[in-house]
Amino acid sequence: MKLSKSVLDKLNAITDKRPSIVIQHILKYGFITTEDLKEKYGYEHPPRAARDVRERGVNLLTYKVKSSDGRNIAAYKFGKPVFLDDKVSKKAGRTALSKALKKALVEKYGAICFVYLQPMPEGLLQVDHRIPYEIGGENEGNDIDCYMLLSPSANRAKSWTCEHCSNWNLHDVNFCKSCFWAYPEEYTHIAGRKERQIIVTFTDNEIEDYNRLIELVGIDRAERTIKDMISEFIQTNNDK
């Protein structure tokens, strides 16, 4: 693809390390693969590098290629046009949008992680799309209910799960809408698995209960013990 000087200038003006590596590699070779990003540049989560490029307004296309050992992997190349200048997700705009969104979300829901349901300092909370940008695109109407507040650990867990989900390549928005990681308040599956999840967090004085539980049953049996206690509680109340 022959690029105009103005487009090249805009691409070369992106100097942040991760997106710049992707852009310069594509300029040199025409594309970059997830294998390149992992093996050559040391990025364990290649889709994040691609996301960084897209957030600068670059039209990055994903397609399938074969890895060096014959596996199907993703590759990225520039689309036409190379820049989508009307995207609200360009870095500067996204930063301002995130600040406004966080304020609106905190005002509506409180300073709480949507996944762990734990109150935490507002400054630690991060705003994320309920449905990953790579699948659902940008929310043009800026409806705050299309976003969620996450703790840093919940955000990392969500990113990893989404990037390793079968829907990452299928891009079925409805699949995401019924997933725990998009709508933990009402879901039918967790990344395609028939599961339900309750996250139990012990805080303050409850930590002694946690320590005692581990002493009694061991860390490996703690989850099973809690499940058994819940089953017993339900059975007892069903018999009433």
PDB file of C-alpha atoms in Angstrom, residues 33-155:
ATOM      1  CA  THR A  33       1.410 -10.896  13.489  1.00  0.00           C
ATOM      2  CA  THR A  34       0.675 -11.783  17.089  1.00  0.00           C
ATOM      3  CA  GLU A  35       3.710 -14.060  16.838  1.00  0.00           C
ATOM      4  CA  ASP A  36       5.890 -11.069  15.903  1.00  0.00           C
ATOM      5  CA  LEU A  37       4.546  -9.109  18.849  1.00  0.00           C
ATOM      6  CA  LYS A  38       5.209 -11.957  21.282  1.00  0.00           C
ATOM      7  CA  GLU A  39       8.489 -13.369  20.001  1.00  0.00           C
ATOM      8  CA  LYS A  40      10.202 -10.309  18.529  1.00  0.00           C
ATOM      9  CA  TYR A  41       8.924  -7.553  20.791  1.00  0.00           C
ATOM     10  CA  GLY A  42       8.031  -9.422  23.987  1.00  0.00           C
ATOM     11  CA  TYR A  43       4.346  -8.451  24.253  1.00  0.00           C
ATOM     12  CA  GLU A  44       2.396 -11.241  25.954  1.00  0.00           C
ATOM     13  CA  HIS A  45      -0.980  -9.727  25.003  1.00  0.00           C
ATOM     14  CA  PRO A  46      -0.717  -8.662  21.335  1.00  0.00           C
ATOM     15  CA  PRO A  47      -4.358  -7.473  21.067  1.00  0.00           C
ATOM     16  CA  ARG A  48      -3.529  -4.735  23.569  1.00  0.00           C
ATOM     17  CA  ALA A  49      -0.828  -3.414  21.241  1.00  0.00           C
ATOM     18  CA  ALA A  50      -3.337  -3.440  18.381  1.00  0.00           C
ATOM     19  CA  ARG A  51      -5.837  -1.630  20.603  1.00  0.00           C
ATOM     20  CA  ASP A  52      -3.247   1.069  21.352  1.00  0.00           C
ATOM     21  CA  VAL A  53      -2.876   1.709  17.620  1.00  0.00           C
ATOM     22  CA  ARG A  54      -6.629   1.847  17.052  1.00  0.00           C
ATOM     23  CA  GLU A  55      -7.031   4.278  19.932  1.00  0.00           C
ATOM     24  CA  ARG A  56      -4.794   6.684  17.992  1.00  0.00           C
ATOM     25  CA  GLY A  57      -7.423   6.708  15.235  1.00  0.00           C
ATOM     26  CA  VAL A  58      -5.601   4.227  12.963  1.00  0.00           C
ATOM     27  CA  ASN A  59      -7.788   1.872  10.929  1.00  0.00           C
ATOM     28  CA  LEU A  60      -6.150  -1.451  11.792  1.00  0.00           C
ATOM     29  CA  LEU A  61      -7.562  -4.593  10.183  1.00  0.00           C
ATOM     30  CA  THR A  62      -7.311  -8.088  11.688  1.00  0.00           C
ATOM     31  CA  TYR A  63      -7.049 -11.233   9.580  1.00  0.00           C
ATOM     32  CA  LYS A  64      -5.839 -14.829   9.899  1.00  0.00           C
ATOM     33  CA  VAL A  65      -2.413 -16.191   8.938  1.00  0.00           C
ATOM     34  CA  LYS A  66      -0.372 -19.285   9.773  1.00  0.00           C
ATOM     35  CA  SER A  67       2.255 -19.133  12.487  1.00  0.00           C
ATOM     36  CA  SER A  68       5.743 -20.594  12.099  1.00  0.00           C
ATOM     37  CA  ASP A  69       4.444 -23.882  13.532  1.00  0.00           C
ATOM     38  CA  GLY A  70       1.276 -23.972  11.420  1.00  0.00           C
ATOM     39  CA  ARG A  71      -1.257 -22.574  13.901  1.00  0.00           C
ATOM     40  CA  ASN A  72      -3.913 -20.039  12.975  1.00  0.00           C
ATOM     41  CA  ILE A  73      -2.974 -16.672  14.451  1.00  0.00           C
ATOM     42  CA  ALA A  74      -4.011 -13.050  13.966  1.00  0.00           C
ATOM     43  CA  ALA A  75      -2.203 -10.512  11.830  1.00  0.00           C
ATOM     44  CA  TYR A  76      -2.756  -6.773  11.547  1.00  0.00           C
ATOM     45  CA  LYS A  77      -2.453  -4.376   8.616  1.00  0.00           C
ATOM     46  CA  PHE A  78      -3.615  -0.869   7.761  1.00  0.00           C
ATOM     47  CA  GLY A  79      -7.092  -0.480   6.322  1.00  0.00           C
ATOM     48  CA  LYS A  80      -8.352   2.064   3.815  1.00  0.00           C
ATOM     49  CA  PRO A  81      -8.423   4.836   4.799  1.00  0.00           C
ATOM     50  CA  VAL A  82      -5.507   4.476   7.192  1.00  0.00           C
ATOM     51  CA  PHE A  83      -6.952   7.043   9.600  1.00  0.00           C
ATOM     52  CA  LEU A  84     -10.535   7.234  10.805  1.00  0.00           C
ATOM     53  CA  ASP A  85     -10.471  10.814  11.961  1.00  0.00           C
ATOM     54  CA  ASP A  86     -14.033  10.824  13.257  1.00  0.00           C
ATOM     55  CA  LYS A  87     -13.365   8.126  15.854  1.00  0.00           C
ATOM     56  CA  VAL A  88     -14.069   9.344  19.374  1.00  0.00           C
ATOM     57  CA  SER A  89     -11.508   6.872  20.689  1.00  0.00           C
ATOM     58  CA  LYS A  90      -8.391   8.735  19.640  1.00  0.00           C
ATOM     59  CA  LYS A  91      -6.074   9.054  22.610  1.00  0.00           C
ATOM     60  CA  ALA A  92      -6.697  12.681  23.561  1.00  0.00           C
ATOM     61  CA  GLY A  93     -10.436  12.415  23.146  1.00  0.00           C
ATOM     62  CA  ARG A  94     -10.557   9.090  24.917  1.00  0.00           C
ATOM     63  CA  THR A  95      -8.720  10.485  27.936  1.00  0.00           C
ATOM     64  CA  ALA A  96     -11.182  13.353  28.325  1.00  0.00           C
ATOM     65  CA  LEU A  97     -14.099  11.016  27.686  1.00  0.00           C
ATOM     66  CA  SER A  98     -12.869   8.589  30.355  1.00  0.00           C
ATOM     67  CA  LYS A  99     -12.706  11.348  32.965  1.00  0.00           C
ATOM     68  CA  ALA A 100     -16.254  12.469  32.207  1.00  0.00           C
ATOM     69  CA  LEU A 101     -17.507   8.890  32.110  1.00  0.00           C
ATOM     70  CA  LYS A 102     -15.887   8.005  35.411  1.00  0.00           C
ATOM     71  CA  LYS A 103     -17.480  11.004  37.082  1.00  0.00           C
ATOM     72  CA  ALA A 104     -20.910  10.109  35.665  1.00  0.00           C
ATOM     73  CA  LEU A 105     -20.566   6.421  36.590  1.00  0.00           C
ATOM     74  CA  VAL A 106     -19.440   7.212  40.136  1.00  0.00           C
ATOM     75  CA  GLU A 107     -22.331   9.633  40.567  1.00  0.00           C
ATOM     76  CA  LYS A 108     -24.789   6.944  39.422  1.00  0.00           C
ATOM     77  CA  TYR A 109     -23.334   3.791  41.008  1.00  0.00           C
ATOM     78  CA  GLY A 110     -20.853   4.976  43.606  1.00  0.00           C
ATOM     79  CA  ALA A 111     -17.096   4.327  43.670  1.00  0.00           C
ATOM     80  CA  ILE A 112     -17.382   0.560  43.364  1.00  0.00           C
ATOM     81  CA  CYS A 113     -15.894  -2.167  41.175  1.00  0.00           C
ATOM     82  CA  PHE A 114     -18.718  -3.699  39.113  1.00  0.00           C
ATOM     83  CA  VAL A 115     -17.110  -7.164  39.255  1.00  0.00           C
ATOM     84  CA  TYR A 116     -15.833  -7.432  42.836  1.00  0.00           C
ATOM     85  CA  LEU A 117     -18.614  -5.199  44.235  1.00  0.00           C
ATOM     86  CA  GLN A 118     -16.108  -3.607  46.582  1.00  0.00           C
ATOM     87  CA  PRO A 119     -16.044   0.131  47.332  1.00  0.00           C
ATOM     88  CA  MET A 120     -12.634   1.610  46.599  1.00  0.00           C
ATOM     89  CA  PRO A 121     -10.955   4.992  46.121  1.00  0.00           C
ATOM     90  CA  GLU A 122     -12.290   6.658  42.990  1.00  0.00           C
ATOM     91  CA  GLY A 123      -8.774   7.290  41.728  1.00  0.00           C
ATOM     92  CA  LEU A 124      -8.079   3.541  41.530  1.00  0.00           C
ATOM     93  CA  LEU A 125     -11.151   2.723  39.471  1.00  0.00           C
ATOM     94  CA  GLN A 126     -10.811   2.372  35.711  1.00  0.00           C
ATOM     95  CA  VAL A 127     -13.482   2.902  33.040  1.00  0.00           C
ATOM     96  CA  ASP A 128     -13.893   0.122  30.493  1.00  0.00           C
ATOM     97  CA  HIS A 129     -16.372  -0.776  27.779  1.00  0.00           C
ATOM     98  CA  ARG A 130     -18.806  -3.448  28.928  1.00  0.00           C
ATOM     99  CA  ILE A 131     -18.493  -4.980  25.448  1.00  0.00           C
ATOM    100  CA  PRO A 132     -14.859  -4.827  24.285  1.00  0.00           C
ATOM    101  CA  TYR A 133     -14.154  -2.063  21.778  1.00  0.00           C
ATOM    102  CA  GLU A 134     -12.649  -4.653  19.405  1.00  0.00           C
ATOM    103  CA  ILE A 135     -16.034  -6.413  19.240  1.00  0.00           C
ATOM    104  CA  GLY A 136     -18.685  -3.763  19.771  1.00  0.00           C
ATOM    105  CA  GLY A 137     -16.863  -0.694  18.500  1.00  0.00           C
ATOM    106  CA  GLU A 138     -17.255   2.716  20.082  1.00  0.00           C
ATOM    107  CA  ASN A 139     -20.453   3.843  21.752  1.00  0.00           C
ATOM    108  CA  GLU A 140     -21.270   6.814  19.571  1.00  0.00           C
ATOM    109  CA  GLY A 141     -24.047   8.054  21.854  1.00  0.00           C
ATOM    110  CA  ASN A 142     -21.797   7.974  24.931  1.00  0.00           C
ATOM    111  CA  ASP A 143     -24.447   6.108  26.949  1.00  0.00           C
ATOM    112  CA  ILE A 144     -22.772   5.613  30.323  1.00  0.00           C
ATOM    113  CA  ASP A 145     -24.491   2.255  30.786  1.00  0.00           C
ATOM    114  CA  CYS A 146     -22.317   0.907  27.963  1.00  0.00           C
ATOM    115  CA  TYR A 147     -19.349   1.312  30.323  1.00  0.00           C
ATOM    116  CA  MET A 148     -18.355  -0.095  33.697  1.00  0.00           C
ATOM    117  CA  LEU A 149     -16.065   0.753  36.605  1.00  0.00           C
ATOM    118  CA  LEU A 150     -13.381  -1.833  37.350  1.00  0.00           C
ATOM    119  CA  SER A 151     -10.566  -2.209  39.829  1.00  0.00           C
ATOM    120  CA  PRO A 152      -7.145  -2.636  38.173  1.00  0.00           C
ATOM    121  CA  SER A 153      -7.111  -6.380  38.950  1.00  0.00           C
ATOM    122  CA  ALA A 154     -10.650  -6.863  37.602  1.00  0.00           C
ATOM    123  CA  ASN A 155      -9.738  -4.941  34.456  1.00  0.00           C
TER     124      ASN A 155
END
